[in-house]
mmCIF file of C-alpha atoms in Angstrom:
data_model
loop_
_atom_site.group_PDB
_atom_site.id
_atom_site.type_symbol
_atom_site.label_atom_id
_atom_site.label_comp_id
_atom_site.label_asym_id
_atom_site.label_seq_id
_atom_site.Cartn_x
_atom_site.Cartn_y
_atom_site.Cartn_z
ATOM 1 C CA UNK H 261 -9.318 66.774 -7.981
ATOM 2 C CA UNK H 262 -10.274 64.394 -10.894
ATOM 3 C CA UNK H 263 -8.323 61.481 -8.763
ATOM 4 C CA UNK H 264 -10.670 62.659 -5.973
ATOM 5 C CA UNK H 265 -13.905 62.446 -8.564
ATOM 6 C CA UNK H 266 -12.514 59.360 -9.939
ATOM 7 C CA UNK H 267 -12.452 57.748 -6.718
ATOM 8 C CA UNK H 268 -15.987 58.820 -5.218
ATOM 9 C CA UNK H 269 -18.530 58.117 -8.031
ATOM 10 C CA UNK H 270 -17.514 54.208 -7.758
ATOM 11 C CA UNK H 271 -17.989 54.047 -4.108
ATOM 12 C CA UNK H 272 -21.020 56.106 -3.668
ATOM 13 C CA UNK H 273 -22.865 53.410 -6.626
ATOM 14 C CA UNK H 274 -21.325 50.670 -4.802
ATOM 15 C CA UNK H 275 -22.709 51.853 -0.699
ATOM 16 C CA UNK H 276 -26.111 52.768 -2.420
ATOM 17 C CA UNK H 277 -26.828 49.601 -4.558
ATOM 18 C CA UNK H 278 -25.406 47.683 -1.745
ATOM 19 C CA UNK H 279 -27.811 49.314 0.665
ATOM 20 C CA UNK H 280 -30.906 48.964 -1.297
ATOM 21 C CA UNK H 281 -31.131 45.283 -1.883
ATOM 22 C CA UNK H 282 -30.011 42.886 0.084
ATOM 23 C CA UNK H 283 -31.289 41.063 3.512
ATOM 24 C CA UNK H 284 -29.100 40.016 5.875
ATOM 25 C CA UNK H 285 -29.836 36.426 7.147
ATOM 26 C CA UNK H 286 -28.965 34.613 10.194
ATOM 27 C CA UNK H 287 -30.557 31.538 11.420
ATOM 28 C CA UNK H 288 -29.732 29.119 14.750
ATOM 29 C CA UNK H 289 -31.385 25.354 15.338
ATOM 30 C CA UNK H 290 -31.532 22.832 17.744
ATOM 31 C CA UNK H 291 -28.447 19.874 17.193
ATOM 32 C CA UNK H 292 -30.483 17.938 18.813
ATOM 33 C CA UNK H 293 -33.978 18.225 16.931
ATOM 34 C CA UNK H 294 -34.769 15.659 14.280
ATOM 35 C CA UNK H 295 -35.772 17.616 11.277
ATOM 36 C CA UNK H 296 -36.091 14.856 8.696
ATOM 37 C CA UNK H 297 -39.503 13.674 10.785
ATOM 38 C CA UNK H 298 -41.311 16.961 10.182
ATOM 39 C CA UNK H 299 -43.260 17.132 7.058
ATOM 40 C CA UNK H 300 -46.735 18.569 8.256
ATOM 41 C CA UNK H 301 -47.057 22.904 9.628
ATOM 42 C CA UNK H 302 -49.254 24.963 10.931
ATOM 43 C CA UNK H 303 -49.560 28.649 12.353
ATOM 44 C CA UNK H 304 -48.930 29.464 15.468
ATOM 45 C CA UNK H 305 -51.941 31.994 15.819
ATOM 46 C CA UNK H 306 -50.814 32.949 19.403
ATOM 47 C CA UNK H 307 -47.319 33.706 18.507
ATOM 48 C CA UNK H 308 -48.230 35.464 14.875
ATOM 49 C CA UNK H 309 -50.798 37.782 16.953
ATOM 50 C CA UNK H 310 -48.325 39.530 18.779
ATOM 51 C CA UNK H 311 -46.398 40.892 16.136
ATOM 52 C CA UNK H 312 -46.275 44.278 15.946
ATOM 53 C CA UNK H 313 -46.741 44.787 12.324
ATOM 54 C CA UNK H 314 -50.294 45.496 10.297
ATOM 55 C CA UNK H 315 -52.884 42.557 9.835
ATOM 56 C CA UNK H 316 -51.780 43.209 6.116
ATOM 57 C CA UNK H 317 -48.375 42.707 6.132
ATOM 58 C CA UNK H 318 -48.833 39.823 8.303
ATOM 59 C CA UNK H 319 -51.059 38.251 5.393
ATOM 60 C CA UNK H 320 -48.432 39.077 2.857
ATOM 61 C CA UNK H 321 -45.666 37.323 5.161
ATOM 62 C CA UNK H 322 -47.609 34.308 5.913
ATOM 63 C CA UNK H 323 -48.755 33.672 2.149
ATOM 64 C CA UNK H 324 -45.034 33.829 1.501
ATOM 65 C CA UNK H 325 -43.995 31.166 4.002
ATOM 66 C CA UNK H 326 -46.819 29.568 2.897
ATOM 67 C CA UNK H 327 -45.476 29.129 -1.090
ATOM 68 C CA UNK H 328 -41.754 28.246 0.444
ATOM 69 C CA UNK H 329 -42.480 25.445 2.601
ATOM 70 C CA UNK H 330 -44.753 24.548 -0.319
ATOM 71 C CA UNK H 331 -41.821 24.234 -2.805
ATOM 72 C CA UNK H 332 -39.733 22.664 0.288
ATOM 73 C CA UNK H 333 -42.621 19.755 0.060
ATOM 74 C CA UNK H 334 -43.769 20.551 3.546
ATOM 75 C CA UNK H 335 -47.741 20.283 4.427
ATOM 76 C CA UNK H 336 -50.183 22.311 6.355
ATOM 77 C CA UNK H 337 -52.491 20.395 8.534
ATOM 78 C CA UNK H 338 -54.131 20.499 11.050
ATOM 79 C CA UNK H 339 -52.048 17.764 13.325
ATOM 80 C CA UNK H 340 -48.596 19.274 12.139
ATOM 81 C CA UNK H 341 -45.563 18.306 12.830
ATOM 82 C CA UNK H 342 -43.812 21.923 13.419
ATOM 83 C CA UNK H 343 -45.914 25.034 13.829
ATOM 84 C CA UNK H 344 -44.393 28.574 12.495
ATOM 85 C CA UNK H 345 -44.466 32.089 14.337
ATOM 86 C CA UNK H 346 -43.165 34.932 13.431
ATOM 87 C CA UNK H 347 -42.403 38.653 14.985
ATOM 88 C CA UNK H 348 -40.788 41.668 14.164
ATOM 89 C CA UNK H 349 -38.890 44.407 15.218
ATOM 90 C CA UNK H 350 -37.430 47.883 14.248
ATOM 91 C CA UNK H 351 -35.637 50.238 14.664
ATOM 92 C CA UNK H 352 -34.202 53.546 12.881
ATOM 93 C CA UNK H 353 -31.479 53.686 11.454
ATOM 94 C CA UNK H 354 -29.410 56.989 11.309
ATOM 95 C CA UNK H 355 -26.555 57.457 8.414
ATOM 96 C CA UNK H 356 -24.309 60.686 8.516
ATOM 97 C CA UNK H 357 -22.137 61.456 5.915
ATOM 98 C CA UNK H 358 -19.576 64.489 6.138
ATOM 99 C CA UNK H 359 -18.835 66.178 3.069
ATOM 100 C CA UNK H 360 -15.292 67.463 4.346
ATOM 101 C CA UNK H 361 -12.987 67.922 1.129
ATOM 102 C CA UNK H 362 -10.017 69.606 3.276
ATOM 103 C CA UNK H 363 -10.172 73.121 1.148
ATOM 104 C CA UNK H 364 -10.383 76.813 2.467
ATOM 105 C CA UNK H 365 -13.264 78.740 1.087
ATOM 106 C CA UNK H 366 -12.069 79.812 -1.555
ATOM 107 C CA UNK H 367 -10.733 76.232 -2.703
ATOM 108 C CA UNK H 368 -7.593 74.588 -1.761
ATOM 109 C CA UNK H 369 -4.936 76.632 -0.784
ATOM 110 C CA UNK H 370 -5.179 79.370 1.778
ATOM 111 C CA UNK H 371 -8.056 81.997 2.720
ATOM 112 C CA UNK H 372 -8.478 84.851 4.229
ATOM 113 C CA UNK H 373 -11.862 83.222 5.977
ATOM 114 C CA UNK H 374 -9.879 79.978 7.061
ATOM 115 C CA UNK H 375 -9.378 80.379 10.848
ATOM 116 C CA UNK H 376 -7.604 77.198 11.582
ATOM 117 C CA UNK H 377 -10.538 74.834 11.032
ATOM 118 C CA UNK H 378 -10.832 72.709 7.585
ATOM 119 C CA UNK H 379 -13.993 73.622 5.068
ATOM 120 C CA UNK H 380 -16.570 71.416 5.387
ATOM 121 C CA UNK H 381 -19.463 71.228 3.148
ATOM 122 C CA UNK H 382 -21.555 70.056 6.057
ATOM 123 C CA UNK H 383 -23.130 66.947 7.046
ATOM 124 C CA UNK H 384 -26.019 65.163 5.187
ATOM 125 C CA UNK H 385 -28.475 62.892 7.711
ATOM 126 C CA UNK H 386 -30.660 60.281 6.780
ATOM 127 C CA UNK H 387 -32.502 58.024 8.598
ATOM 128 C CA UNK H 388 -34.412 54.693 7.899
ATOM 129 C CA UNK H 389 -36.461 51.984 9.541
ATOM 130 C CA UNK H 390 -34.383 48.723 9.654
ATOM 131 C CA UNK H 391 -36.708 45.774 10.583
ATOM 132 C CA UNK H 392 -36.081 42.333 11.235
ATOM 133 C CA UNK H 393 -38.212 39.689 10.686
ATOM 134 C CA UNK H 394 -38.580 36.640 12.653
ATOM 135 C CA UNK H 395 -39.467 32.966 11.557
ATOM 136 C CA UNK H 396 -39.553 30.458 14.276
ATOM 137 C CA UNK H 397 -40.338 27.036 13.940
ATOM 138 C CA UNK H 398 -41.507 24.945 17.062
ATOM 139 C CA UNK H 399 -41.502 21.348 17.586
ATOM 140 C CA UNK H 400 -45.436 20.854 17.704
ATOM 141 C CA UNK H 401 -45.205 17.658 19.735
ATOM 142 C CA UNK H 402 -42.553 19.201 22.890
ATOM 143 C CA UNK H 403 -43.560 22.945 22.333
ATOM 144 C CA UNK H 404 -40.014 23.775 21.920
ATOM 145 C CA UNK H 405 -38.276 26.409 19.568
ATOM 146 C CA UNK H 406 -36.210 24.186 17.572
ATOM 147 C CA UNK H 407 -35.137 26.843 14.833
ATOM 148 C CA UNK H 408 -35.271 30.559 13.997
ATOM 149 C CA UNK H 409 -34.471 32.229 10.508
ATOM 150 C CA UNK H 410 -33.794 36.286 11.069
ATOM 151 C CA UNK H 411 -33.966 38.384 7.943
ATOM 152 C CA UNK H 412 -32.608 42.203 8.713
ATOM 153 C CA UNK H 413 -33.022 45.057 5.786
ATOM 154 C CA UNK H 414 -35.552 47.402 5.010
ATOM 155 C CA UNK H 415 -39.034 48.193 3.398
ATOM 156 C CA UNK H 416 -38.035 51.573 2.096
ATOM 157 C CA UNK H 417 -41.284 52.850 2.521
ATOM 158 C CA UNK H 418 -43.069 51.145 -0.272
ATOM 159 C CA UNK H 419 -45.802 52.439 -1.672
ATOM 160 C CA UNK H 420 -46.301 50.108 -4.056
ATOM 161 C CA UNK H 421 -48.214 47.417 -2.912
ATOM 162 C CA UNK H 422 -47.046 44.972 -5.981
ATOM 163 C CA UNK H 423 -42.968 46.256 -4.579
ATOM 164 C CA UNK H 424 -44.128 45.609 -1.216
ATOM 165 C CA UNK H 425 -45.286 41.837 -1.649
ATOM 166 C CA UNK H 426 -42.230 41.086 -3.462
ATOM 167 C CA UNK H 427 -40.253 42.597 -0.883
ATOM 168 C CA UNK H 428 -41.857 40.708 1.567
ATOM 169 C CA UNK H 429 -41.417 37.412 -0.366
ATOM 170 C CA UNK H 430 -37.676 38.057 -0.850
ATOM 171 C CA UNK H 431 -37.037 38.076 3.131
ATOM 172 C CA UNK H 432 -39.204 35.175 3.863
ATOM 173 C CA UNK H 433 -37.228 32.989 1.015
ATOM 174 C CA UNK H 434 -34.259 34.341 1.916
ATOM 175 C CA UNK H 435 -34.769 33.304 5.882
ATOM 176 C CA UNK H 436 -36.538 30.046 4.840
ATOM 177 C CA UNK H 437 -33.320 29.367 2.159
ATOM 178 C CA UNK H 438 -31.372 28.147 5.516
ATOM 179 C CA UNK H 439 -34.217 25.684 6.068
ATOM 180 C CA UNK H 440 -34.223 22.790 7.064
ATOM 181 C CA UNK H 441 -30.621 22.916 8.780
ATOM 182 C CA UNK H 442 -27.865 21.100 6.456
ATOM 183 C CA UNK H 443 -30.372 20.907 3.284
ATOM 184 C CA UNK H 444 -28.261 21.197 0.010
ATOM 185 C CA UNK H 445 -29.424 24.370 -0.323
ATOM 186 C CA UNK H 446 -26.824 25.779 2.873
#
């Protein structure tokens, strides 16, 4: 039983600090776009108006692109070079965890209530909201999608609104880190 205890308290830490913090980044480009000529960005209002996410949060993403393609030395103007979108999407998330330990009801060993089936402590069920968030990033000049950044994790229903904006900032930096394709930073 201590082997058992030993064993569990490690992993559990492990699966919940893992779960918690990170964002999961992917990100696909164009070979043949020319990313050394764009220096100069602007929103693309159309695309950022269809997200499906509160006029809010969509403040608190853009300021955060905003301050990353800042420190990448990139410009907004109003005759850019690349304009940025972004969407979102969601979905839950559903996590069961059975809590069999293999003992009778009485412990391990035999009992006069086991009937063939192991004891099971039952099942614990949890969901969450996994989003993903979106950065595209559209040759201004052709109007073509010539890279996308996707960020997966979760808000954990922040209430905090300071918690919140860093959260926020944390996916767009971590998307954005993969920009511009073969940067020193990759």
């Amino acid at each position: 039983m201590k082997k058992i205890k030993f064993l569990v308290v490690p992993i559990l830490v492990l699966l919940f600090a893992s779960s918690c913090t990170s964002v999961r980044v992917l990100s696909d480009y164009d070979k043949e776009a020319n990313f050394n000529s764009f220096k100069t960005y602007a929103f693309y209002k159309t695309g950022i108006d269809k997200a499906q996410i509160s006029d809010l949060d969509k403040k608190r993403i853009l300021k955060a692109i905003d301050a990353e393609m800042s420190s990448k030395g990139f410009v907004k103007s109003e005759n850019p070079d690349m304009l940025l979108s972004i969407f979102t999407k969601e979905r839950q998330q559903v996590d069961v965890y059975s809590n069999y330990w293999g003992a009778g009801f009485y412990g391990w060993g035999w009992s006069p209530f086991y009937w063939g089936s192991p004891y099971y402590g039952g099942n614990n069920v949890s969901t969450r909201t996994e989003g993903s968030l979106y950065i595209d990033i559209i040759d201004a000049k052709n109007k073509e999608l010539v890279w996308q950044g996707r960020g997966v994790g979760t808000l954990n229903n922040i209430r905090d609104m300071e918690k919140k904006e860093k959260r926020i900032q944390e996916f767009v930096s971590e998307i954005l880190e993969a920009y511009p394709p073969g940067s020193a930073m990759n």
